[in-house]
Each structure stands twice: as C-alpha cells, then as structure tokens.
Amino acid sequence: MFNKRTRIKDLLQSDKVNYQTTVMGWVRTFRNNQFIALNDGSTNNNLQVVVALGSLDETTLKRITTGACIKAVGEIIPSLGKGQKVELTATSVEILGDSDAEKFPLQPKKHSLEFLREIAHLRFRTNTFGAVFRVRHSLAFAIHEFFNKKGFVYLHTPIVTASDAEGAGEMFKVTTLPLDGTAPKNEDGSINFKEDFFGRSTNLTVSGQLEGELAAMAFSDIYTFGPTFRAENSNTTRHLAEFWMIEPEMAFSDLEDNMNLAEEFIKYIIRYAMEHNKEDLEFLTQRLDEEEKQKPQNDRSEMGLLQKLEFVVNNDFERITYTEAIDILKESNHNKKKKFNYLIDKWGVDLQSEHERYLVEKHFKKPVILTNYPKEIKAFYMRQNDDGKTVAAMDILAPGIGEIVGGSQREERYDKLTERMTEMHIPLEELDWYLDTRRFGACPHAGFGLGFERIVQFVTGMGNIRDVIPFPRYPKSASF
Ligand code: ATP
Ligand code: MN
C-alpha cells in the first residue's frame, strides 16, 4: 500500500515521540539544505522535517523546492526549535512531484487576495485559503449534523428547472438548441422550445424552495443544500452567480418557529466551527486584525473575529419588525444628515444594504431578524398578515455582511395564494403542481434560505465572497 502515512495534524497534536513514521506533503520552505517546512493541508502548522547533513545526495537536495511534493520517512523526536513540540529526522526523502522554484507562483511571502484569486487553482496551498476551506468544510458538515439530529430529511431538488416564476433572481437559460440563428422558430418568430432538449424552456435553479415545500407536506421537515444560480449582474463582495444554499422547510410551523430554528441553526454551526477549527479561526482572527490595521480608525470593527463569533453564539438576535426598522432609520442621524445614498422617507421602501448594515453594525451591534415586510417588496408565496399590508417574512442580517437568511411563513390558504399570484401576474397553470399542496392537505408551514457562502464569510471574516468558494463564478469570470 502506498499511502501509509501519518497526517501532520495528528503528529503535531500528539505528545508521542521516538517512533518511526512516514509523512507526505508539499514543501513550504527549505532552509540551509536541512530544514523542510512540510504541509499536507490537514493544518496550517508545518511539520519540521530535518534532513541530516550529508544524508541525501546533491540531486535530491536540489529537488526539495517550494511547492514540491515529497515523502519523508524517519523518526519523530522532541523538537529543539521554537513553536513545535516534535519534528521528524528524515532517514529518507523521496520526491513525489517536482516543482520548478523559478516558475511556482506561490513564493514564501505574502500575496494579495486579488493575486491569489487569479491562481485559484493553487491558492488552496496558502495558509489563508487552507484555513478558509477547512472552516467551510466544517460548516457544511455541521449543517448536515444539525438537521440530521433534528430528524430532517435531506432533499435533493433539481438543478434544471422549468419554472421561471419564482422571481428570486435572473436565471441562466439551459438549452441544446443552436445559437447560430438556426434554432427552430414559432410562427411569430420566437424560439420554439418544443424542439429543445426538454421539450420546453428550462433554466438553472435559483432556489429549491417550491420543491422543498412539496416534500415538507409529506416528511414534515426537510432541508436542501445545493448549488443555486443567479444571472444577476451584481459585482458586489456578497454576490456570486453560482452559490450554495441551505433551505429548510417545516410543516406545522409559523414565523416564530422559523426564526427560532434559524437562530438555533446559525449558532449551532458557528459553535461547531469554533470547536473543530480553533487554530484556523485563530489564524483568521490574526489575519483580519492585520487587515483592519490598514483601515482608518473609524472603519475598524470593534471586535476581533473570534470575539465576534463568541458574542453571536452567546447573545439573542434582535427581533424587530420592518415598520420598527423604518422608524429607527428615519429618525437616525445618518438619515437626517443625508449620509445614506438612499434616504428613508416613507414606509414601504425596500431596504438597501447600507440600511441593513446601519441597523446591525451601528444601531444594534448584533445580528437582527427583521420581520413583517410590506407585501409589495416580497415574494408571492409569503403568508399575508391580517393588516392587509405586510407578509410574514423574515430576513436575518449579520454584521459586516448584511442579509444572510431570507425566509417566511408560507401562504397555505389556496384562495389567498392564487389571488396574490394573479395580482403579481404569475400564471397559475405553470405552478399547478405547487398549488396541489394547497389543494390536498395544506397546513401552516415555513422555511428559509441561508446563503452558504455568506455564512462562511461571516465565520472566516473574509471580506469578499469570491474568497470563500473554491472557484467563484461572477460576471465575466468562470475560470477553472
Ligand atoms: P440579496 O438582497 O442579498 O441579493 P436576496 O434577497 O436576493 O439577497 P434570497 O432570494 O432571499 O436573497 O436568497 C436567500 C439567501 O441566499 C440570501 O439571504 C443570501 O444569503 C443568499 N444569496 C442570495 N443571492 C446570492 C448571491 N448572488 N450570491 C450569494 N448568496 C446569495
Ligand atoms: Mn439578490
């Protein structure tokens, strides 16, 4: 068997010494023809591999370069060097893969995040991205653990969908028809999608919610966790064209149950990462501290990353209605001094991210759950409140990010739902399958969508969403 090796994380965590072992990994640095800093991705901490002077021939020594992949066999001994308990004295070093030091783009120095984005295929091998993607993994794992423990069924909703009535965002078209103008046409000149692969016009999904609702009407509690696509041309630090979303849907639940679950869920996965990725989060906290030092005093955040996470898991989220939020914003000095790009002058306007950030970062200084939005600015499926003006929606806003969760109690009343769909010009025939849930055994139910990358951003403190997904897709960019 080739892969009989010890993970570097396990070696460094253990106090055991004086035994033979094999390690494999990538060379971060090689000093004095003697000290290899070896990393295998299990932790940011490198194992010091000491090559006994004179034990390796000149050719092998030359091939131990930054980026090269090696296998080292030797004895684990207590380390005399600072910062590590143990090291490996190598009796043999085998080069598994050479790396031309002149050409390897990752030099042992600080690179900018922008540069690393250009070489996203190699950035996994840096400390920052090592930490980010291990934390991302833990959060994904914690999500499944959370719902599994609660008895939710993990539902796989389709990636290719025919419905374009969800209105969650601009969609990417899926077609096998030729793009050179020879696609079959209808009499009126429009494309004849009956001739297309699926016999109709199809898109990439923007949300699995509607399908999720169908399953919740059978399993009671379900969740989805899959890719979603939005062709929105938003070049922000919080939007991707391809992102992952978690969408739980619960039968027998109202808006309050929904908020309680979302808050418990967010705290659970953050706590999980804090327990399982301590070193990575300490590293990311330091990274952020250094980044913050570059900013003017006023723009710096008051808490470090770990301190912020600690605070979030130990405190209740603030819960206020949209109407209360509008009052706070309208009366704020920020609004009076015209510091918002969009001034808040009346009830009914949609909140911009500057308003959301004001509420969480300046006013409440903690995550905020906003509820009961005007129905005009929310989706057709949200449950209408008795006031005739608002719907039972809830958005969760997080410091530094803005919206991380969007959810609602769903309109389970057939008449109310179809009435609203008609008002919003949503063709009932297209969603006939969805309406069946309201025809046959409907019940109060609720759910939400959490943007996975937004929570990864929040937990890792990374400023740009493009740096928390391995290969980001955004306008004019789909490399790798
Ligand atoms: P925003 O106002 O930030 O664009 P939205 O109102 O379009 O969000 P929803 O349709 O409610 O968002 O989607 C649910 C969640 O998915 C959001 O709360 C957010 O966390 C995430 N999300 C939405 N759009 C994107 C995107 N383009 N990239 C990454 N995450 C997204
Ligand atoms: Mn959006």
XYZ file of C-alpha atoms and ligand atoms in Angstrom:
512
model
C 0.000 0.000 0.000
C 1.374 3.385 -0.985
C -0.494 5.650 1.378
C 0.737 4.555 4.757
C 1.383 7.923 6.282
C 0.565 9.987 9.324
C -1.330 13.238 8.961
C 0.733 16.194 10.097
C -2.119 17.497 12.253
C -2.171 14.222 14.203
C 1.606 14.223 14.623
C 1.668 17.760 15.951
C -1.210 17.196 18.343
C 0.281 14.113 19.920
C 2.963 14.094 22.613
C 4.263 10.733 21.459
C 7.935 10.697 20.454
C 10.697 8.313 19.370
C 8.915 6.277 16.745
C 9.295 5.741 13.021
C 6.758 7.252 10.674
C 6.102 8.397 7.127
C 4.764 11.795 6.126
C 3.814 13.195 2.741
C 3.088 16.732 1.764
C 4.162 19.877 -0.031
C 7.286 21.810 0.779
C 6.558 25.318 2.018
C 10.219 26.270 2.568
C 13.612 24.598 2.682
C 16.295 26.322 4.753
C 20.017 25.694 4.984
C 19.764 22.488 2.948
C 18.491 20.990 6.168
C 15.087 22.185 7.430
C 11.946 21.435 5.424
C 8.663 23.062 6.452
C 6.195 20.444 5.266
C 2.448 20.926 4.906
C -0.177 18.347 3.988
C -3.278 20.516 4.289
C -4.526 18.915 7.499
C -3.476 22.037 9.416
C -1.738 25.337 8.746
C 1.070 24.248 11.035
C 4.001 22.797 9.153
C 5.967 19.806 10.295
C 9.665 20.484 10.527
C 11.467 17.727 8.661
C 15.184 17.730 9.401
C 17.460 16.269 6.800
C 20.625 15.007 8.474
C 23.638 16.727 6.934
C 25.220 14.542 4.305
C 22.397 12.007 4.260
C 20.941 12.992 0.883
C 22.718 13.248 -2.433
C 23.098 16.632 -4.104
C 20.478 15.940 -6.821
C 17.734 15.083 -4.346
C 18.571 18.115 -2.188
C 18.199 20.373 -5.219
C 14.751 18.952 -5.917
C 13.428 19.902 -2.463
C 11.944 23.216 -3.536
C 8.952 25.318 -2.505
C 5.865 23.617 -3.922
C 7.466 20.199 -4.457
C 5.649 17.152 -3.163
C 7.697 14.778 -1.036
C 7.549 11.662 1.054
C 9.782 11.603 4.123
C 10.468 8.644 6.389
C 12.152 8.989 9.744
C 11.842 9.300 13.471
C 9.596 11.656 15.393
C 11.661 13.309 18.124
C 11.113 16.175 20.562
C 11.886 19.417 18.789
C 14.534 21.828 19.988
C 13.157 24.548 17.740
C 10.612 27.081 18.901
C 6.902 26.749 18.183
C 6.653 22.995 17.794
C 6.717 20.057 20.146
C 8.010 17.479 17.694
C 9.897 17.210 14.444
C 10.893 14.463 12.073
C 14.522 13.493 11.435
C 14.416 12.056 7.979
C 16.319 8.948 7.060
C 14.936 9.120 3.546
C 13.287 11.751 1.391
C 11.622 10.829 -1.864
C 10.464 13.417 -4.372
C 6.919 12.582 -5.469
C 6.471 15.649 -7.639
C 8.992 18.302 -8.629
C 8.147 21.980 -8.587
C 10.273 24.410 -10.550
C 11.070 27.052 -7.952
C 11.534 29.697 -10.668
C 8.066 29.140 -12.054
C 5.974 28.221 -8.995
C 3.706 31.255 -8.469
C 3.440 30.896 -4.691
C 6.585 32.256 -3.188
C 7.086 32.070 0.569
C 5.857 35.621 1.111
C 2.573 37.480 1.442
C 0.438 37.579 -1.690
C -2.619 39.766 -2.160
C -6.049 38.129 -2.196
C -6.616 39.596 -5.664
C -3.490 37.908 -7.000
C -4.432 34.626 -5.352
C -7.869 34.780 -6.981
C -6.095 34.721 -10.359
C -4.405 31.485 -9.346
C -7.349 29.953 -7.524
C -6.106 26.517 -8.577
C -3.051 26.962 -6.348
C -4.379 29.157 -3.561
C -5.503 26.139 -1.511
C -1.835 25.832 -0.624
C -1.709 29.111 1.277
C -2.418 29.498 4.984
C -5.378 31.793 4.438
C -7.177 29.543 1.986
C -6.185 26.414 3.870
C -7.960 27.848 6.902
C -10.955 29.176 4.935
C -11.692 25.905 3.181
C -11.253 23.754 6.247
C -13.742 26.015 8.026
C -16.068 25.816 5.009
C -15.904 22.037 5.243
C -16.730 22.075 8.946
C -19.694 24.357 8.434
C -21.048 22.092 5.684
C -20.614 19.072 7.917
C -22.252 20.844 10.866
C -25.241 21.754 8.714
C -25.931 18.112 7.923
C -25.316 17.154 11.535
C -27.725 19.786 12.834
C -30.609 18.759 10.596
C -29.908 15.061 10.877
C -30.070 15.268 14.663
C -33.413 17.025 14.371
C -34.848 14.378 12.077
C -34.995 16.479 8.904
C -34.839 14.671 5.558
C -32.099 15.882 3.193
C -33.877 16.549 -0.090
C -32.155 16.916 -3.463
C -34.091 19.413 -5.533
C -33.452 19.745 -9.277
C -30.732 21.938 -10.728
C -32.509 22.258 -14.068
C -35.979 23.670 -13.657
C -38.797 24.592 -15.963
C -40.439 27.082 -13.677
C -39.255 30.633 -14.023
C -41.966 32.063 -11.848
C -40.119 32.047 -8.566
C -38.869 35.541 -9.030
C -35.866 35.048 -6.779
C -33.465 36.343 -9.392
C -32.402 36.438 -13.022
C -31.981 32.957 -14.452
C -29.445 31.201 -16.659
C -31.038 29.515 -19.649
C -30.373 25.816 -20.278
C -30.678 24.741 -23.901
C -29.155 22.471 -26.528
C -30.589 24.493 -29.402
C -28.025 26.013 -31.775
C -27.019 29.608 -31.072
C -26.131 30.442 -34.660
C -29.594 31.631 -35.607
C -30.776 28.269 -36.961
C -32.833 27.329 -33.892
C -36.407 26.288 -34.771
C -38.858 29.184 -34.590
C -42.537 29.594 -33.941
C -44.718 31.423 -36.447
C -44.288 34.660 -34.508
C -40.509 34.391 -34.767
C -39.861 33.360 -31.173
C -37.746 30.272 -30.423
C -39.710 27.034 -30.480
C -38.661 25.405 -27.248
C -40.844 22.369 -28.003
C -37.877 21.312 -30.145
C -35.431 21.825 -27.299
C -33.932 19.010 -25.199
C -36.617 19.037 -22.523
C -39.388 19.994 -24.893
C -39.790 23.307 -23.121
C -37.795 26.274 -21.970
C -35.561 25.463 -18.980
C -33.257 27.288 -16.584
C -30.785 26.695 -13.796
C -32.497 26.827 -10.436
C -32.476 29.986 -8.313
C -33.946 28.210 -5.283
C -35.202 24.770 -4.292
C -37.922 26.166 -2.065
C -41.027 25.358 -4.071
C -39.957 21.733 -4.473
C -38.936 21.733 -0.815
C -42.452 22.721 0.180
C -43.857 19.715 -1.681
C -41.636 17.357 0.307
C -42.358 19.095 3.625
C -46.010 18.254 3.004
C -45.011 14.606 3.330
C -41.933 14.365 5.570
C -42.849 17.309 7.850
C -39.271 18.582 7.980
C -36.832 18.695 5.085
C -33.775 20.668 4.068
C -31.912 21.167 0.842
C -28.233 22.004 0.474
C -27.196 22.519 -3.084
C -25.970 24.901 -5.756
C -28.139 27.760 -6.964
C -27.566 30.143 -9.836
C -28.413 33.761 -10.383
C -27.582 35.658 -13.524
C -27.725 38.943 -11.665
C -25.109 41.363 -12.793
C -24.142 42.376 -9.295
C -20.453 42.934 -8.874
C -20.501 43.084 -5.107
C -18.462 41.431 -2.378
C -21.600 39.457 -1.375
C -22.976 38.101 -4.660
C -21.935 35.135 -6.765
C -23.540 33.791 -9.932
C -23.196 30.264 -8.528
C -23.607 29.791 -4.799
C -24.748 27.145 -2.359
C -27.916 27.481 -0.402
C -29.437 25.651 2.546
C -33.227 25.683 2.526
C -35.100 24.016 5.378
C -38.868 23.779 5.106
C -41.026 22.823 8.091
C -44.651 21.748 8.211
C -46.644 22.792 11.279
C -44.526 25.951 11.746
C -45.195 29.643 11.874
C -42.937 32.662 11.571
C -41.760 32.437 15.153
C -40.860 28.739 14.855
C -38.981 29.689 11.705
C -36.975 32.399 13.464
C -36.224 30.132 16.402
C -34.935 27.398 14.136
C -32.828 29.768 12.041
C -31.212 31.326 15.105
C -30.506 27.978 16.731
C -29.129 26.660 13.445
C -26.755 29.556 12.865
C -25.440 29.397 16.411
C -25.000 25.636 16.177
C -22.849 25.686 13.056
C -20.738 28.597 14.279
C -20.150 26.807 17.572
C -19.207 23.671 15.670
C -16.542 25.540 13.713
C -15.272 27.203 16.902
C -14.836 23.781 18.477
C -13.353 21.984 15.488
C -11.348 24.720 13.783
C -9.816 26.541 16.694
C -6.398 27.002 15.118
C -7.814 28.049 11.777
C -10.086 30.629 13.382
C -7.209 31.949 15.483
C -5.202 32.307 12.306
C -8.073 34.075 10.515
C -8.578 36.356 13.523
C -4.963 37.455 13.283
C -5.226 37.864 9.530
C -8.258 40.107 9.956
C -6.590 42.128 12.722
C -3.733 42.901 10.355
C -6.116 43.796 7.558
C -8.092 46.059 9.892
C -4.930 47.922 10.873
C -4.722 49.184 7.283
C -8.109 50.864 7.642
C -8.821 54.281 9.130
C -9.686 54.058 12.850
C -13.378 54.782 12.234
C -13.886 51.910 9.828
C -12.285 49.290 12.021
C -14.543 46.771 13.670
C -14.734 46.882 17.426
C -14.348 43.159 17.899
C -11.858 40.660 16.597
C -13.184 37.701 14.646
C -13.273 35.120 17.445
C -14.638 37.665 19.863
C -17.421 38.452 17.385
C -18.292 34.766 16.928
C -18.284 34.266 20.675
C -20.628 37.211 21.028
C -23.005 35.953 18.346
C -23.381 32.451 19.796
C -23.904 33.789 23.317
C -26.457 36.514 22.661
C -30.011 36.604 21.369
C -30.520 38.032 17.922
C -32.508 41.264 17.962
C -36.015 40.759 16.561
C -37.851 43.774 15.154
C -40.473 44.419 12.528
C -39.847 46.172 9.251
C -42.017 49.022 10.496
C -39.869 49.469 13.614
C -36.752 49.351 11.460
C -38.088 52.089 9.196
C -38.772 54.267 12.249
C -35.245 53.733 13.569
C -33.737 54.510 10.199
C -35.930 57.524 9.536
C -35.024 59.035 12.904
C -31.326 58.190 12.663
C -28.749 60.951 12.436
C -27.373 59.131 9.439
C -30.641 59.720 7.589
C -31.036 63.277 8.847
C -27.504 64.166 7.792
C -28.206 62.545 4.414
C -25.409 60.049 4.781
C -27.421 57.250 3.156
C -27.323 57.053 -0.616
C -30.990 56.147 -0.461
C -32.745 58.286 2.137
C -35.542 56.674 4.100
C -38.567 58.892 3.694
C -41.536 56.569 3.796
C -42.898 53.211 4.837
C -42.835 50.659 2.033
C -39.400 51.202 0.532
C -37.053 48.243 0.161
C -34.054 48.339 2.477
C -30.686 48.735 0.787
C -27.627 47.060 2.174
C -26.467 50.397 3.643
C -29.627 50.442 5.785
C -29.267 46.825 6.823
C -25.683 47.451 7.822
C -26.601 50.540 9.770
C -29.122 48.554 11.797
C -26.757 45.696 12.634
C -23.430 47.489 12.856
C -24.289 50.903 14.227
C -27.643 50.629 15.954
C -27.981 47.153 17.472
C -24.406 45.900 17.098
C -25.623 42.315 16.800
C -27.491 40.101 14.311
C -31.001 41.342 13.655
C -34.089 39.485 12.466
C -36.401 41.767 10.532
C -39.988 40.610 10.153
C -43.282 41.521 8.523
C -42.169 43.314 5.387
C -44.564 45.129 3.038
C -46.064 42.560 0.701
C -45.150 44.651 -2.352
C -41.433 44.026 -1.907
C -41.665 40.300 -1.136
C -42.418 37.077 -2.996
C -45.899 35.791 -3.818
C -45.714 32.734 -1.560
C -45.242 34.621 1.704
C -48.172 34.465 4.112
C -50.310 37.583 4.184
C -50.762 39.177 7.562
C -54.164 40.352 8.784
C -53.232 44.027 8.320
C -53.538 43.538 4.552
C -50.226 45.334 4.052
C -47.484 43.056 5.297
C -46.378 39.453 4.917
C -44.878 37.033 7.445
C -41.360 37.368 6.081
C -38.122 37.353 7.991
C -34.603 38.321 6.957
C -31.600 37.789 9.177
C -28.947 40.467 8.920
C -25.395 39.910 10.112
C -22.696 42.458 10.960
C -20.285 43.001 8.068
C -22.400 41.056 5.594
C -25.998 42.208 5.642
C -28.618 39.646 4.667
C -27.602 36.054 5.318
C -31.050 34.495 5.602
C -34.302 35.173 3.794
C -37.390 33.274 4.831
C -41.085 33.345 5.604
C -44.152 31.567 6.746
C -45.762 30.366 3.533
C -49.265 31.212 2.350
C -51.063 27.926 2.848
C -54.546 29.288 2.045
C -55.383 28.428 -1.566
C -57.594 31.440 -2.204
C -55.184 33.974 -0.737
C -52.278 32.439 -2.604
C -53.927 32.374 -6.019
C -55.284 35.868 -5.506
C -51.788 37.171 -4.840
C -50.340 35.241 -7.791
C -52.929 36.768 -10.089
C -52.132 40.247 -8.767
C -48.467 39.624 -9.468
C -49.143 38.189 -12.966
C -47.816 34.741 -12.100
C -49.538 32.192 -14.359
C -51.402 29.695 -12.192
C -51.155 26.879 -14.794
C -47.367 26.892 -14.589
C -47.389 26.287 -10.872
C -50.323 23.922 -10.828
C -48.164 21.242 -9.206
C -47.241 23.685 -6.456
C -50.867 24.647 -5.883
C -51.706 20.973 -5.376
C -50.090 21.177 -1.932
C -52.728 23.771 -1.047
C -55.492 21.636 -2.528
C -54.616 18.405 -0.762
C -53.817 18.599 2.921
C -52.285 22.031 3.323
C -51.003 23.161 6.702
C -49.197 26.148 8.198
C -45.564 25.828 7.185
C -42.450 27.939 6.999
C -38.883 27.882 5.805
C -35.838 29.935 4.938
C -32.790 30.079 2.718
C -29.318 30.581 4.094
C -26.639 31.579 1.610
C -23.813 29.213 2.457
C -21.012 31.475 1.253
C -22.397 34.385 3.265
C -22.160 32.402 6.494
C -18.688 31.167 5.516
C -17.747 34.815 5.004
C -19.144 35.700 8.378
C -17.308 32.920 10.193
C -13.969 33.367 8.412
C -14.052 37.169 8.357
C -13.225 37.222 4.653
C -14.293 40.483 3.058
C -15.039 39.137 -0.417
C -17.403 36.270 -1.162
C -15.131 35.262 -4.050
C -12.590 34.131 -1.481
C -14.790 31.635 0.353
C -15.796 29.390 -2.581
C -13.069 27.386 -4.305
C -13.767 28.550 -7.860
C -16.000 31.619 -7.871
C -18.341 32.379 -10.762
C -19.257 36.022 -11.251
C -19.844 38.379 -14.167
C -17.114 37.897 -16.807
C -15.431 35.195 -14.807
C -15.737 31.409 -14.935
C -12.107 30.290 -14.925
C -11.023 26.847 -13.804
P -29.688 39.980 -1.644
O -30.707 41.018 -1.322
O -28.500 39.981 -0.754
O -29.352 39.924 -3.096
P -31.838 38.101 -1.936
O -32.936 38.842 -1.278
O -31.764 38.076 -3.422
O -30.427 38.578 -1.340
P -32.906 35.455 -1.350
O -33.510 35.318 -2.689
O -33.769 35.617 -0.177
O -31.798 36.605 -1.361
O -31.900 34.214 -1.126
C -31.681 33.613 0.139
C -30.254 33.793 0.611
O -29.321 33.403 -0.402
C -29.888 35.215 0.923
O -30.269 35.550 2.219
C -28.388 35.204 0.778
O -27.790 34.682 1.958
C -28.153 34.204 -0.321
N -27.910 34.844 -1.629
C -28.807 35.432 -2.433
N -28.253 35.845 -3.584
C -26.950 35.480 -3.510
C -25.850 35.609 -4.403
N -25.982 36.168 -5.606
N -24.643 35.118 -4.002
C -24.506 34.528 -2.798
N -25.510 34.371 -1.911
C -26.723 34.841 -2.259
Mn -30.476 39.203 -4.673
